[in-house]
Tab-separated table of C-alpha atoms and ligand atoms in Angstrom:
chain	number	residue	atom	x	y	z
A	1	MET	CA	-9.994	17.485	-5.951
A	2	LEU	CA	-8.155	14.900	-8.228
A	3	ASN	CA	-11.002	15.332	-11.087
A	4	ASN	CA	-9.540	15.032	-14.564
A	5	LYS	CA	-6.586	13.165	-13.003
A	6	THR	CA	-4.718	10.003	-13.931
A	7	ALA	CA	-2.880	7.817	-10.759
A	8	ILE	CA	-0.722	4.601	-10.535
A	9	VAL	CA	-0.476	2.532	-7.961
A	10	THR	CA	1.819	-0.252	-6.643
A	11	GLY	CA	0.625	-2.530	-4.156
A	12	ALA	CA	-2.923	-1.140	-4.301
A	13	GLY	CA	-4.115	-4.777	-3.804
A	14	SER	CA	-4.329	-4.354	-0.040
A	15	GLY	CA	-3.307	-1.802	2.487
A	16	ILE	CA	-2.680	1.034	1.848
A	17	GLY	CA	-2.153	1.014	-1.686
A	18	ARG	CA	-5.798	-0.304	-1.892
A	19	ALA	CA	-6.993	2.461	0.223
A	20	SER	CA	-5.549	5.427	-1.718
A	21	SER	CA	-7.022	3.685	-5.223
A	22	LEU	CA	-10.244	3.720	-3.494
A	23	LYS	CA	-8.908	7.329	-2.291
A	24	MET	CA	-7.878	9.049	-4.993
A	25	ALA	CA	-10.708	6.840	-6.697
A	26	GLY	CA	-13.698	8.553	-5.007
A	27	TYR	CA	-11.671	12.699	-5.863
A	28	GLY	CA	-12.125	11.568	-9.210
A	29	SER	CA	-9.286	10.214	-10.253
A	30	LYS	CA	-8.237	7.548	-13.207
A	31	ILE	CA	-6.371	4.086	-10.861
A	32	VAL	CA	-3.927	2.247	-12.887
A	33	VAL	CA	-4.030	-0.667	-10.050
A	34	VAL	CA	-0.623	-2.758	-9.976
A	35	ASP	CA	0.336	-4.729	-7.376
A	36	PHE	CA	2.014	-9.062	-7.651
A	37	ASN	CA	-0.950	-10.519	-5.905
A	38	GLN	CA	-4.060	-10.414	-9.540
A	39	ALA	CA	-6.861	-12.280	-6.862
A	40	SER	CA	-6.305	-8.827	-4.913
A	41	GLY	CA	-5.529	-6.507	-7.430
A	42	GLU	CA	-8.735	-7.356	-9.369
A	43	GLU	CA	-9.966	-6.812	-6.138
A	44	THR	CA	-9.568	-3.413	-5.692
A	45	VAL	CA	-10.941	-2.942	-9.652
A	46	ARG	CA	-13.552	-4.368	-9.034
A	47	LEU	CA	-13.608	-2.116	-5.366
A	48	ILE	CA	-13.822	0.967	-7.543
A	49	LEU	CA	-15.395	0.170	-9.967
A	50	GLU	CA	-18.791	-0.198	-7.563
A	51	GLN	CA	-17.214	3.673	-5.917
A	52	GLY	CA	-18.878	4.472	-9.534
A	53	GLY	CA	-14.025	5.241	-10.247
A	54	GLU	CA	-12.951	3.942	-13.381
A	55	ALA	CA	-9.807	1.253	-13.082
A	56	ILE	CA	-7.669	-1.017	-14.812
A	57	PHE	CA	-5.622	-4.189	-13.345
A	58	VAL	CA	-2.267	-4.681	-13.910
A	59	GLN	CA	-0.238	-7.691	-12.780
A	60	ALA	CA	4.060	-6.918	-12.320
A	61	ASP	CA	6.482	-7.097	-9.855
A	62	VAL	CA	7.312	-3.492	-9.299
A	63	SER	CA	11.197	-5.130	-9.049
A	64	LYS	CA	12.008	-6.202	-12.536
A	65	SER	CA	12.277	-3.317	-15.136
A	66	GLU	CA	10.600	-5.115	-18.339
A	67	ASP	CA	7.039	-5.291	-15.365
A	68	VAL	CA	7.751	-1.711	-14.904
A	69	GLN	CA	7.769	-1.160	-17.473
A	70	ARG	CA	4.728	-3.120	-19.157
A	71	TYR	CA	2.092	-0.539	-16.471
A	72	VAL	CA	3.853	3.069	-17.340
A	73	LYS	CA	3.511	1.430	-20.674
A	74	ALA	CA	-0.481	0.769	-19.937
A	75	ALA	CA	-1.207	4.010	-17.866
A	76	VAL	CA	-0.122	5.702	-21.055
A	77	ASP	CA	-2.276	3.657	-23.651
A	78	THR	CA	-4.933	3.459	-21.921
A	79	TYR	CA	-5.110	7.395	-19.518
A	80	GLY	CA	-3.185	9.158	-21.756
A	81	ARG	CA	-0.935	10.840	-19.475
A	82	ILE	CA	0.138	10.023	-15.829
A	83	ASP	CA	-0.619	12.814	-13.676
A	84	ILE	CA	-0.019	10.249	-9.767
A	85	PHE	CA	2.245	7.732	-9.302
A	86	PHE	CA	1.599	6.772	-6.114
A	87	ASN	CA	5.196	3.839	-5.658
A	88	ASN	CA	4.006	2.152	-2.608
A	89	ALA	CA	4.966	-1.202	-3.082
A	90	GLY	CA	7.188	-2.681	-0.398
A	91	VAL	CA	7.701	-6.095	1.600
A	92	VAL	CA	8.664	-6.061	5.494
A	93	GLN	CA	11.735	-8.128	6.645
A	94	LYS	CA	11.482	-10.702	9.440
A	95	PHE	CA	12.620	-9.436	12.447
A	96	SER	CA	16.118	-10.433	12.427
A	97	LYS	CA	19.819	-9.746	14.843
A	98	PHE	CA	21.606	-8.130	12.228
A	99	ALA	CA	24.529	-10.325	11.701
A	100	ASP	CA	21.621	-12.792	11.371
A	101	ILE	CA	19.882	-10.866	8.701
A	102	ASP	CA	19.756	-13.588	6.330
A	103	GLU	CA	22.303	-12.679	2.530
A	104	ASN	CA	19.237	-13.906	0.477
A	105	GLU	CA	16.001	-11.761	2.779
A	106	PHE	CA	17.978	-9.058	2.156
A	107	ASP	CA	18.497	-9.167	-1.045
A	108	ARG	CA	14.794	-9.887	-1.709
A	109	ILE	CA	14.302	-6.052	0.193
A	110	MET	CA	16.723	-4.000	-1.839
A	111	ASN	CA	15.324	-5.573	-4.513
A	112	VAL	CA	11.248	-4.592	-4.030
A	113	ASN	CA	12.005	-2.325	-1.267
A	114	VAL	CA	14.649	-0.255	-3.601
A	115	ARG	CA	15.720	-1.991	-6.584
A	116	GLY	CA	11.262	-1.670	-7.719
A	117	VAL	CA	10.892	2.440	-6.172
A	118	PHE	CA	13.755	3.178	-8.039
A	119	LEU	CA	12.258	1.640	-11.163
A	120	GLY	CA	9.171	2.808	-11.229
A	121	MET	CA	10.555	6.815	-10.784
A	122	LYS	CA	12.864	5.658	-13.338
A	123	TYR	CA	10.765	5.081	-16.209
A	124	VAL	CA	7.187	7.083	-14.939
A	125	LEU	CA	9.543	9.951	-14.419
A	126	LYS	CA	10.575	10.242	-18.403
A	127	VAL	CA	6.862	10.853	-19.036
A	128	MET	CA	5.968	13.206	-16.264
A	129	GLU	CA	8.617	15.016	-18.200
A	130	GLU	CA	7.453	15.287	-20.991
A	131	GLN	CA	4.896	16.007	-19.806
A	132	ARG	CA	6.435	18.758	-17.826
A	133	SER	CA	3.914	17.799	-15.267
A	134	GLY	CA	2.829	14.991	-12.745
A	135	THR	CA	3.343	14.760	-8.668
A	136	ILE	CA	4.936	11.336	-6.820
A	137	ILE	CA	4.478	10.086	-3.373
A	138	ASN	CA	7.385	6.814	-2.406
A	139	THR	CA	6.152	5.370	0.541
A	140	ALA	CA	8.750	5.184	3.106
A	141	SER	CA	8.427	4.107	6.843
A	142	THR	CA	8.972	5.958	10.385
A	143	ALA	CA	11.857	3.150	10.153
A	144	GLY	CA	12.955	5.821	6.889
A	145	VAL	CA	14.111	8.129	9.446
A	146	LYS	CA	15.474	6.599	12.252
A	147	SER	CA	16.786	2.748	12.618
A	148	GLU	CA	14.528	0.030	14.252
A	149	HIS	CA	15.289	-3.106	16.021
A	150	SER	CA	15.922	-6.386	14.275
A	151	ALA	CA	15.189	-4.778	10.948
A	152	SER	CA	18.532	-3.007	10.527
A	153	ALA	CA	17.705	-3.847	5.954
A	154	TYR	CA	14.111	-3.253	6.769
A	155	SER	CA	15.064	-0.076	7.300
A	156	ALA	CA	18.413	0.879	5.540
A	157	SER	CA	15.810	-0.409	2.685
A	158	LYS	CA	13.107	2.585	3.707
A	159	HIS	CA	16.719	4.635	4.743
A	160	ALA	CA	17.659	4.937	0.465
A	161	VAL	CA	13.488	5.505	-0.195
A	162	VAL	CA	14.381	9.226	1.383
A	163	GLY	CA	16.987	9.285	-0.633
A	164	LEU	CA	15.831	8.350	-4.161
A	165	THR	CA	12.488	11.109	-3.224
A	166	LYS	CA	14.988	13.993	-2.121
A	167	GLY	CA	17.450	13.293	-5.067
A	168	ALA	CA	14.910	13.665	-7.551
A	169	ALA	CA	12.737	15.816	-6.011
A	170	ILE	CA	15.257	18.691	-6.328
A	171	GLU	CA	16.680	17.497	-9.340
A	172	TYR	CA	12.727	17.925	-11.108
A	173	VAL	CA	11.382	20.380	-9.859
A	174	LYS	CA	11.755	23.067	-11.845
A	175	LYS	CA	9.806	20.515	-14.370
A	176	GLY	CA	6.936	21.275	-12.710
A	177	ILE	CA	6.609	18.309	-10.908
A	178	ARG	CA	6.691	17.239	-6.991
A	179	VAL	CA	8.390	14.873	-5.406
A	180	ASN	CA	7.210	13.756	-1.303
A	181	GLY	CA	7.574	10.633	0.853
A	182	ILE	CA	4.868	9.248	3.796
A	183	CYS	CA	5.769	7.558	6.417
A	184	PRO	CA	3.825	5.466	7.799
A	185	GLY	CA	4.182	4.186	11.309
A	186	GLY	CA	2.228	1.666	12.439
A	187	VAL	CA	-1.127	1.256	10.051
A	188	GLU	CA	-3.202	-2.241	10.248
A	189	THR	CA	-2.542	-4.232	6.844
A	190	ALA	CA	-2.148	-7.785	6.465
A	191	LEU	CA	1.551	-6.687	6.419
A	192	THR	CA	1.440	-5.968	10.282
A	193	LYS	CA	-0.591	-9.137	10.509
A	194	GLY	CA	2.513	-10.756	9.920
A	195	VAL	CA	4.653	-8.705	13.149
A	196	GLU	CA	2.175	-8.895	15.219
A	197	GLN	CA	2.326	-12.688	14.972
A	198	ASP	CA	5.427	-12.184	15.196
A	199	PHE	CA	5.341	-10.504	18.995
A	200	MET	CA	3.032	-12.924	19.937
A	201	SER	CA	4.289	-15.956	18.596
A	202	GLY	CA	7.734	-14.894	21.290
A	203	GLY	CA	9.620	-12.878	18.839
A	204	TYR	CA	11.527	-9.994	19.218
A	205	VAL	CA	8.693	-6.981	20.291
A	206	PRO	CA	9.189	-3.171	18.996
A	207	GLU	CA	10.433	-0.762	20.873
A	208	GLU	CA	8.011	1.279	19.192
A	209	VAL	CA	4.835	-0.941	19.929
A	210	GLY	CA	5.140	1.107	23.066
A	211	ASN	CA	5.615	3.994	21.890
A	212	MET	CA	2.346	3.821	19.662
A	213	ARG	CA	1.591	6.719	21.706
A	214	MET	CA	-2.438	6.652	20.589
A	215	GLY	CA	-2.595	3.602	21.454
A	216	ARG	CA	-3.595	1.841	18.262
A	217	TYR	CA	-2.245	1.457	14.628
A	218	ALA	CA	-3.247	3.215	11.793
A	219	GLN	CA	-6.439	1.871	9.660
A	220	PRO	CA	-4.681	2.685	6.089
A	221	ASP	CA	-7.617	5.159	5.077
A	222	GLU	CA	-5.484	7.930	7.875
A	223	LEU	CA	-2.844	6.672	5.338
A	224	ALA	CA	-5.060	7.639	2.253
A	225	GLU	CA	-5.761	10.727	3.752
A	226	VAL	CA	-2.969	12.367	3.476
A	227	VAL	CA	-1.788	10.720	-0.291
A	228	ALA	CA	-4.767	11.483	-1.697
A	229	PHE	CA	-3.891	14.698	-0.863
A	230	LEU	CA	-0.285	15.382	-1.313
A	231	ALA	CA	-1.200	14.636	-4.634
A	232	SER	CA	-3.287	17.548	-5.607
A	233	ASP	CA	-2.102	20.708	-6.371
A	234	ARG	CA	-3.413	21.745	-2.948
A	235	ALA	CA	-0.105	20.456	-2.237
A	236	SER	CA	1.346	23.188	-4.462
A	237	TYR	CA	4.856	23.939	-2.413
A	238	MET	CA	5.669	20.595	-0.943
A	239	THR	CA	8.790	18.503	-2.866
A	240	GLY	CA	10.845	15.800	-1.067
A	241	SER	CA	9.065	16.372	1.927
A	242	ILE	CA	9.087	13.500	4.274
A	243	VAL	CA	5.768	13.612	6.423
A	244	VAL	CA	5.920	11.836	9.248
A	245	VAL	CA	1.720	10.021	9.564
A	246	ASP	CA	2.673	7.800	12.828
A	247	GLY	CA	-0.318	8.860	15.666
A	248	GLY	CA	3.102	10.701	17.275
A	249	LEU	CA	5.207	6.926	17.505
A	250	THR	CA	9.356	9.137	16.207
A	251	LEU	CA	8.227	11.555	19.296
B	301	ADP	P1	1.267	-1.510	3.438
B	301	ADP	O1	-0.171	-1.383	2.903
B	301	ADP	O2	1.590	-1.528	4.432
B	301	ADP	O3	2.818	-1.462	2.199
B	301	ADP	P2	0.276	-4.744	2.659
B	301	ADP	O4	1.377	-5.985	2.676
B	301	ADP	O5	-0.756	-4.625	3.059
B	301	ADP	O6	1.008	-3.817	3.360
B	301	ADP	O7	0.476	-3.979	1.092
B	301	ADP	C1	1.308	-5.242	0.166
B	301	ADP	C2	1.493	-4.737	-1.055
B	301	ADP	O8	2.571	-4.551	-1.654
B	301	ADP	C3	0.863	-6.349	-1.530
B	301	ADP	O9	-1.009	-6.131	-2.055
B	301	ADP	C4	2.095	-7.046	-2.290
B	301	ADP	O10	0.809	-7.899	-2.572
B	301	ADP	C5	2.679	-5.449	-2.771
B	301	ADP	N1	3.359	-6.066	-3.464
B	301	ADP	C6	4.881	-7.119	-2.276
B	301	ADP	N2	6.481	-7.441	-3.224
B	301	ADP	C7	5.682	-6.973	-4.697
B	301	ADP	C8	6.204	-6.275	-5.892
B	301	ADP	N3	7.692	-7.293	-6.132
B	301	ADP	N4	5.893	-6.164	-6.930
B	301	ADP	C9	4.933	-6.000	-6.753
B	301	ADP	N5	3.521	-5.782	-5.910
B	301	ADP	C10	4.680	-5.781	-4.887
């Protein structure tokens, strides 16, 4: 499905990023694994090589312009082109009432979730524009299409990801570039484990947990399958779509 393609995946060291890297590698794509965390990124590369795929690791902080330019250059230098960009690295907010949101915490979330996603798109789009082809998938969240109690900063950052997705989709549609977003609900990752611990320790329990109609979190692999589809030519008529994959959570 993705034979001879090259993909960059950010936040590829765990969760949705790792599962999507393994999935797309399985479908034939070469993967540039990008993560802040060197050990987990290298482990993703090892898992790809183990299943017979091809991958390199680039350690980078997606919120830093020089790091973003470095992973984009590494992809072009190593594989010659960028067909797929899964712009996925993100951080969650500690649940907190609006007026209690720490200003530094607000900046941290905006830096990674908004600035990081923006910078990745900016530098990858330059390459894709020259190629006159390519596709981008941004990781938003159900918090990007509805508000979430006690997570206003996170919700704002993910609404911004939706805005960046739609804006770029309009501008680049005539250049053969598709840009879509995915909105996971609850996904079983290291990240949601932390949230679960918050609930356990008596923290605020978001209504979303009760709304998880399938009664379980998604496995990262269930998101990865959608990411691989959006990355493939099978999704050729999709651009600017915000694809909710939440087991019915937002119904
Ligand atoms: P999810 O799969 O739900 O997005 P995870 O916490 O499992 O959540 O994965 C997020 C990944 O993003 C982690 O591997 C983490 O190291 C990575 N990450 C977080 N912040 C940055 C950053 N600033 N730059 C690069 N990678 C980051």
